[in-house]
Tab-separated table of C-alpha atoms in Angstrom:
chain	number	residue	atom	x	y	z
A	5	UNK	CA	9.820	1.185	7.648
A	6	UNK	CA	8.127	-1.421	9.723
A	7	UNK	CA	7.077	-3.036	6.516
A	8	UNK	CA	10.263	-2.767	4.999
A	9	UNK	CA	11.908	-4.737	7.933
A	10	UNK	CA	9.250	-7.491	7.585
A	11	UNK	CA	10.042	-7.758	3.953
A	12	UNK	CA	13.810	-7.772	4.840
A	13	UNK	CA	13.242	-10.682	7.364
A	14	UNK	CA	11.554	-12.763	4.582
A	15	UNK	CA	14.569	-11.964	2.091
A	16	UNK	CA	17.003	-13.046	4.859
A	17	UNK	CA	15.264	-16.261	5.971
A	18	UNK	CA	16.655	-18.507	3.362
A	19	UNK	CA	20.262	-17.525	3.947
A	20	UNK	CA	20.002	-17.768	7.677
A	21	UNK	CA	20.292	-20.710	9.944
A	22	UNK	CA	16.469	-20.778	10.215
A	23	UNK	CA	16.481	-20.735	6.506
A	24	UNK	CA	18.505	-23.825	6.373
A	25	UNK	CA	16.042	-25.597	8.751
A	26	UNK	CA	13.303	-24.589	6.337
A	27	UNK	CA	15.132	-25.973	3.349
A	28	UNK	CA	15.591	-29.392	5.611
A	29	UNK	CA	11.918	-29.791	6.670
A	30	UNK	CA	9.322	-30.299	3.963
A	31	UNK	CA	6.506	-29.488	6.308
A	32	UNK	CA	8.230	-26.148	7.445
A	33	UNK	CA	9.138	-25.211	3.971
A	34	UNK	CA	5.569	-25.737	2.760
A	35	UNK	CA	4.042	-23.778	5.403
A	36	UNK	CA	6.594	-20.877	4.728
A	37	UNK	CA	6.045	-20.906	0.849
A	38	UNK	CA	2.343	-20.889	1.590
A	39	UNK	CA	2.322	-18.012	3.975
A	40	UNK	CA	4.487	-16.165	1.534
A	41	UNK	CA	2.322	-16.906	-1.387
A	42	UNK	CA	-0.835	-15.709	0.528
A	43	UNK	CA	0.860	-12.419	1.584
A	44	UNK	CA	1.876	-11.832	-2.060
A	45	UNK	CA	-1.524	-12.385	-3.481
A	46	UNK	CA	-2.774	-9.832	-0.925
A	47	UNK	CA	-0.057	-7.447	-1.884
A	48	UNK	CA	-0.788	-8.099	-5.588
A	49	UNK	CA	-4.662	-7.288	-4.886
A	50	UNK	CA	-3.303	-3.873	-3.394
A	51	UNK	CA	-1.296	-3.183	-6.545
A	52	UNK	CA	-4.711	-3.899	-8.606
A	53	UNK	CA	-6.568	-1.565	-6.477
A	54	UNK	CA	-4.008	1.258	-7.197
A	55	UNK	CA	-3.975	0.677	-10.733
A	56	UNK	CA	-0.412	-0.829	-10.724
A	57	UNK	CA	-1.493	-4.353	-11.827
A	58	UNK	CA	-0.003	-3.907	-15.312
A	59	UNK	CA	3.521	-2.835	-13.762
A	60	UNK	CA	3.534	-6.223	-11.927
A	61	UNK	CA	2.215	-8.060	-14.948
A	62	UNK	CA	5.165	-6.573	-16.992
A	63	UNK	CA	7.903	-8.135	-14.656
A	64	UNK	CA	5.874	-11.496	-14.900
A	65	UNK	CA	6.167	-11.430	-18.633
A	66	UNK	CA	9.983	-10.710	-18.724
A	67	UNK	CA	11.119	-11.962	-15.213
A	68	UNK	CA	13.848	-10.422	-13.150
A	69	UNK	CA	17.281	-11.605	-13.567
A	70	UNK	CA	18.255	-13.888	-10.480
A	71	UNK	CA	21.743	-12.651	-10.664
A	72	UNK	CA	20.592	-9.277	-9.167
A	73	UNK	CA	20.086	-10.984	-5.891
A	74	UNK	CA	23.254	-12.501	-4.865
A	75	UNK	CA	21.721	-15.713	-3.821
A	76	UNK	CA	24.399	-17.870	-1.789
A	77	UNK	CA	26.013	-20.441	-3.745
A	78	UNK	CA	25.532	-24.022	-3.095
A	79	UNK	CA	28.587	-25.390	-1.364
A	80	UNK	CA	27.777	-29.046	-1.338
A	81	UNK	CA	25.741	-31.632	-3.080
A	82	UNK	CA	21.999	-31.340	-2.265
A	83	UNK	CA	19.025	-33.722	-2.746
A	84	UNK	CA	16.621	-32.895	-5.591
A	85	UNK	CA	13.959	-32.101	-3.102
A	86	UNK	CA	16.194	-29.403	-1.319
A	87	UNK	CA	17.448	-28.055	-4.479
A	88	UNK	CA	13.706	-27.468	-5.550
A	89	UNK	CA	12.866	-25.781	-2.206
A	90	UNK	CA	15.906	-23.497	-2.535
A	91	UNK	CA	14.698	-22.533	-6.017
A	92	UNK	CA	11.119	-22.015	-4.746
A	93	UNK	CA	12.409	-19.668	-2.058
A	94	UNK	CA	14.530	-17.780	-4.548
A	95	UNK	CA	11.520	-17.396	-6.834
A	96	UNK	CA	9.455	-15.915	-3.847
A	97	UNK	CA	12.197	-13.417	-3.083
A	98	UNK	CA	12.359	-12.511	-6.981
A	99	UNK	CA	8.482	-12.174	-7.063
A	100	UNK	CA	8.720	-9.945	-3.954
A	101	UNK	CA	11.051	-7.685	-5.525
A	102	UNK	CA	8.725	-7.394	-8.519
A	103	UNK	CA	5.874	-6.409	-6.369
A	104	UNK	CA	7.951	-3.920	-4.529
A	105	UNK	CA	9.059	-2.441	-7.762
A	106	UNK	CA	5.661	-2.176	-9.359
A	107	UNK	CA	4.366	-0.674	-5.843
A	108	UNK	CA	6.924	2.037	-6.417
A	109	UNK	CA	5.641	2.738	-9.723
A	110	UNK	CA	8.329	0.909	-11.961
A	111	UNK	CA	7.828	-1.416	-14.581
A	112	UNK	CA	9.799	-3.988	-16.635
A	113	UNK	CA	10.573	-1.186	-19.253
A	114	UNK	CA	12.127	0.966	-16.345
A	115	UNK	CA	14.264	-2.020	-15.358
A	116	UNK	CA	15.573	-2.463	-18.992
A	117	UNK	CA	16.334	1.235	-19.497
A	118	UNK	CA	18.165	1.325	-16.073
A	119	UNK	CA	20.355	-1.792	-16.952
A	120	UNK	CA	21.339	-0.176	-20.230
A	121	UNK	CA	22.562	2.960	-18.070
A	122	UNK	CA	24.443	0.266	-15.903
A	123	UNK	CA	22.010	0.587	-13.000
A	124	UNK	CA	20.269	-2.688	-11.820
A	125	UNK	CA	16.829	-1.727	-10.383
A	126	UNK	CA	16.099	-5.086	-8.979
A	127	UNK	CA	19.434	-4.991	-7.105
A	128	UNK	CA	18.718	-1.707	-5.725
A	129	UNK	CA	15.306	-2.711	-4.622
A	130	UNK	CA	16.676	-5.773	-2.999
A	131	UNK	CA	19.103	-3.625	-1.108
A	132	UNK	CA	16.438	-0.972	-0.090
A	133	UNK	CA	14.003	-3.631	1.351
A	134	UNK	CA	16.705	-5.662	3.116
A	135	UNK	CA	17.962	-2.543	4.927
A	136	UNK	CA	21.302	-2.582	3.200
A	137	UNK	CA	20.979	0.432	0.715
A	138	UNK	CA	23.128	3.374	0.024
A	139	UNK	CA	21.635	6.906	0.249
A	140	UNK	CA	22.076	6.928	-3.525
A	141	UNK	CA	19.985	3.862	-3.899
A	142	UNK	CA	17.272	5.515	-1.603
A	143	UNK	CA	17.029	8.595	-3.849
A	144	UNK	CA	16.735	6.360	-6.888
A	145	UNK	CA	13.697	4.520	-5.593
A	146	UNK	CA	12.039	7.512	-4.031
A	147	UNK	CA	9.510	9.494	-5.936
A	148	UNK	CA	10.021	12.572	-3.612
A	149	UNK	CA	12.913	14.358	-2.310
A	150	UNK	CA	12.505	17.638	-0.793
A	151	UNK	CA	13.972	20.368	1.421
A	152	UNK	CA	11.194	21.288	3.934
A	153	UNK	CA	10.542	23.081	7.248
A	154	UNK	CA	9.156	21.341	10.048
A	155	UNK	CA	5.834	22.240	11.607
A	156	UNK	CA	5.734	22.547	15.396
A	157	UNK	CA	5.255	19.265	17.192
A	158	UNK	CA	3.719	16.028	15.934
A	159	UNK	CA	0.158	16.553	14.846
A	160	UNK	CA	-2.470	14.219	16.405
A	161	UNK	CA	-5.162	13.847	13.917
A	162	UNK	CA	-8.064	11.503	12.954
A	163	UNK	CA	-6.508	9.853	9.910
A	164	UNK	CA	-8.459	7.085	7.971
A	165	UNK	CA	-5.064	5.352	7.017
A	166	UNK	CA	-4.610	3.515	10.404
A	167	UNK	CA	-1.869	6.040	11.665
A	168	UNK	CA	-2.170	7.885	14.786
A	169	UNK	CA	-0.367	11.153	14.269
A	170	UNK	CA	1.990	12.780	11.701
A	171	UNK	CA	4.934	15.123	11.175
A	172	UNK	CA	3.887	17.875	8.813
A	173	UNK	CA	6.319	20.065	6.692
A	174	UNK	CA	6.139	22.858	4.275
A	175	UNK	CA	8.161	22.298	1.121
A	176	UNK	CA	10.910	24.901	0.572
A	177	UNK	CA	12.819	23.245	-2.216
A	178	UNK	CA	11.796	20.219	-4.631
A	179	UNK	CA	14.636	17.889	-5.776
A	180	UNK	CA	12.597	15.149	-7.092
A	181	UNK	CA	8.816	14.541	-7.674
A	182	UNK	CA	5.733	16.512	-7.971
A	183	UNK	CA	5.640	18.598	-4.586
A	184	UNK	CA	6.133	22.297	-5.155
A	185	UNK	CA	7.518	24.938	-2.955
A	186	UNK	CA	4.951	25.957	-0.445
A	187	UNK	CA	3.307	22.659	-0.441
A	188	UNK	CA	2.567	20.621	2.768
A	189	UNK	CA	3.508	17.276	3.105
A	190	UNK	CA	3.140	14.824	6.115
A	191	UNK	CA	4.925	11.675	7.255
A	192	UNK	CA	2.604	9.481	8.996
A	193	UNK	CA	3.555	8.161	12.485
A	194	UNK	CA	2.379	4.978	14.350
A	195	UNK	CA	2.996	6.854	17.570
A	196	UNK	CA	0.106	8.801	19.340
A	197	UNK	CA	-2.978	8.300	21.116
A	198	UNK	CA	-4.938	5.257	20.474
A	199	UNK	CA	-8.836	5.483	20.510
A	200	UNK	CA	-8.840	3.992	24.069
A	201	UNK	CA	-6.679	6.972	25.337
A	202	UNK	CA	-3.524	4.969	25.601
A	203	UNK	CA	-0.215	6.298	24.175
A	204	UNK	CA	1.798	4.480	21.719
A	205	UNK	CA	5.304	5.496	21.364
A	206	UNK	CA	7.538	4.068	18.547
A	207	UNK	CA	11.079	5.134	19.323
A	208	UNK	CA	12.416	4.251	15.878
A	209	UNK	CA	10.169	6.888	14.261
A	210	UNK	CA	11.597	10.191	13.228
A	211	UNK	CA	11.358	13.169	15.632
A	212	UNK	CA	12.104	16.761	14.576
A	213	UNK	CA	13.046	20.169	15.739
A	214	UNK	CA	9.965	22.553	15.137
A	215	UNK	CA	10.855	24.944	12.383
A	216	UNK	CA	14.213	23.497	11.594
A	217	UNK	CA	14.880	22.453	7.952
A	218	UNK	CA	15.151	19.025	6.806
A	219	UNK	CA	16.024	17.123	3.499
A	220	UNK	CA	13.503	14.135	3.221
A	221	UNK	CA	13.861	11.065	0.934
A	222	UNK	CA	10.167	10.024	0.458
A	223	UNK	CA	7.751	7.750	-1.350
A	224	UNK	CA	4.242	8.714	-1.842
A	225	UNK	CA	3.777	5.334	-3.879
A	226	UNK	CA	5.106	3.236	-0.918
A	227	UNK	CA	2.716	4.940	1.540
A	228	UNK	CA	-0.156	4.313	-0.725
A	229	UNK	CA	0.771	0.623	-1.057
A	230	UNK	CA	1.212	0.041	2.657
A	231	UNK	CA	-2.094	1.568	3.565
A	232	UNK	CA	-4.127	-0.236	1.015
A	233	UNK	CA	-2.348	-3.523	2.039
A	234	UNK	CA	-3.596	-2.940	5.496
A	235	UNK	CA	-7.168	-2.504	4.379
A	236	UNK	CA	-7.317	1.134	5.005
A	237	UNK	CA	-7.824	4.245	2.877
A	238	UNK	CA	-5.081	6.741	2.161
A	239	UNK	CA	-5.204	9.989	3.898
A	240	UNK	CA	-6.808	13.061	1.817
A	241	UNK	CA	-3.536	15.192	2.826
A	242	UNK	CA	-0.489	14.612	0.841
A	243	UNK	CA	1.397	11.810	2.602
A	244	UNK	CA	4.422	9.856	2.131
A	245	UNK	CA	6.482	7.115	3.748
A	246	UNK	CA	10.020	7.983	4.754
A	247	UNK	CA	12.990	6.417	3.466
A	248	UNK	CA	15.671	8.646	5.050
A	249	UNK	CA	15.749	12.097	6.821
A	250	UNK	CA	18.682	14.674	7.361
A	251	UNK	CA	18.423	17.959	9.391
A	252	UNK	CA	20.326	20.967	7.921
A	253	UNK	CA	22.745	22.356	10.540
A	254	UNK	CA	23.532	25.906	10.889
A	255	UNK	CA	26.105	25.764	8.222
A	256	UNK	CA	23.815	23.827	5.864
A	257	UNK	CA	25.441	20.645	6.450
A	258	UNK	CA	23.305	17.488	6.383
A	259	UNK	CA	23.172	15.494	9.657
A	260	UNK	CA	21.386	12.072	9.162
A	261	UNK	CA	18.402	11.917	11.792
A	262	UNK	CA	16.205	8.829	10.688
A	263	UNK	CA	16.735	5.346	12.171
A	264	UNK	CA	17.679	3.754	8.545
A	265	UNK	CA	21.182	2.275	8.488
A	266	UNK	CA	23.852	3.958	6.282
A	267	UNK	CA	25.807	2.133	3.892
A	268	UNK	CA	28.397	3.835	1.677
A	269	UNK	CA	28.496	6.972	3.617
A	270	UNK	CA	25.617	9.501	4.340
A	271	UNK	CA	24.907	12.694	2.259
A	272	UNK	CA	26.868	15.811	3.320
A	273	UNK	CA	25.077	18.579	1.496
A	274	UNK	CA	21.896	19.387	-0.405
A	275	UNK	CA	23.905	20.013	-3.330
A	276	UNK	CA	25.403	16.608	-3.345
A	277	UNK	CA	21.696	15.078	-3.248
A	278	UNK	CA	20.687	17.428	-5.983
A	279	UNK	CA	23.750	16.168	-8.290
A	280	UNK	CA	22.899	12.461	-7.397
A	281	UNK	CA	19.178	12.994	-8.391
A	282	UNK	CA	19.983	14.807	-11.662
A	283	UNK	CA	22.503	12.151	-12.614
A	284	UNK	CA	20.059	9.405	-12.117
A	285	UNK	CA	17.379	11.241	-13.886
A	286	UNK	CA	19.733	11.680	-16.997
A	287	UNK	CA	20.691	8.228	-16.964
A	288	UNK	CA	17.072	6.804	-16.741
A	289	UNK	CA	15.877	9.108	-19.364
A	290	UNK	CA	18.670	8.923	-21.885
A	291	UNK	CA	17.631	7.725	-25.376
A	292	UNK	CA	20.935	5.982	-26.146
């Protein structure tokens, strides 16, 4: 989620007071644009390393619709220079969303199919990566949704992906994705013991009750992207980044347990999540 927050900050910059300052300062705006362009080039190289370059190129060929982003309307007359800088910043945001969609495994044909079904994938991605998504939007972008039992305690392990520990789960039911019942899947954590023996605790990370059952909304694609962007190698064990997590109570009701903000109301039952996932799959795979 840390990377999502960083991306959200870049999305929000232009609309904020600091964004207005950027627009007014040629030097600051040039530095910002150069930094974002360099970061995006690094992210595109990670896509290439993952074999997702064609996904990204498909977006460059068709271009995402700016109407998906609800950019603030201009309320007063601007100089040509400020108007050009505003357009440049908006293009940075649009390109960031194209990179994110490609990282998650989507391409321009997916966006077109979704649009015919009344779903704007670019808008959904913009919501997810600006920390303003609904649970339904999280399921849409996730590649893995499972009901799983938590293993006892976070596992300190020597991981090659830069994380210090992990939460490990046994899949009990697969709602979306390729994980099967009985498979193990881990959520990597930044919390843990550093090589020098110091302890790092990230309070926003998920904690679980050993042996309790959770509904997990995950992305294996996003995990792979984050790790390769950081210059590390993905773990050999099945790992995924967390979008959202719910604990099942004694009555099998869902209790939201992760730190992601909830917009539009949390899921209440596993059956509701199954219905949402199935409806999305039907819409995105319809031949009409």
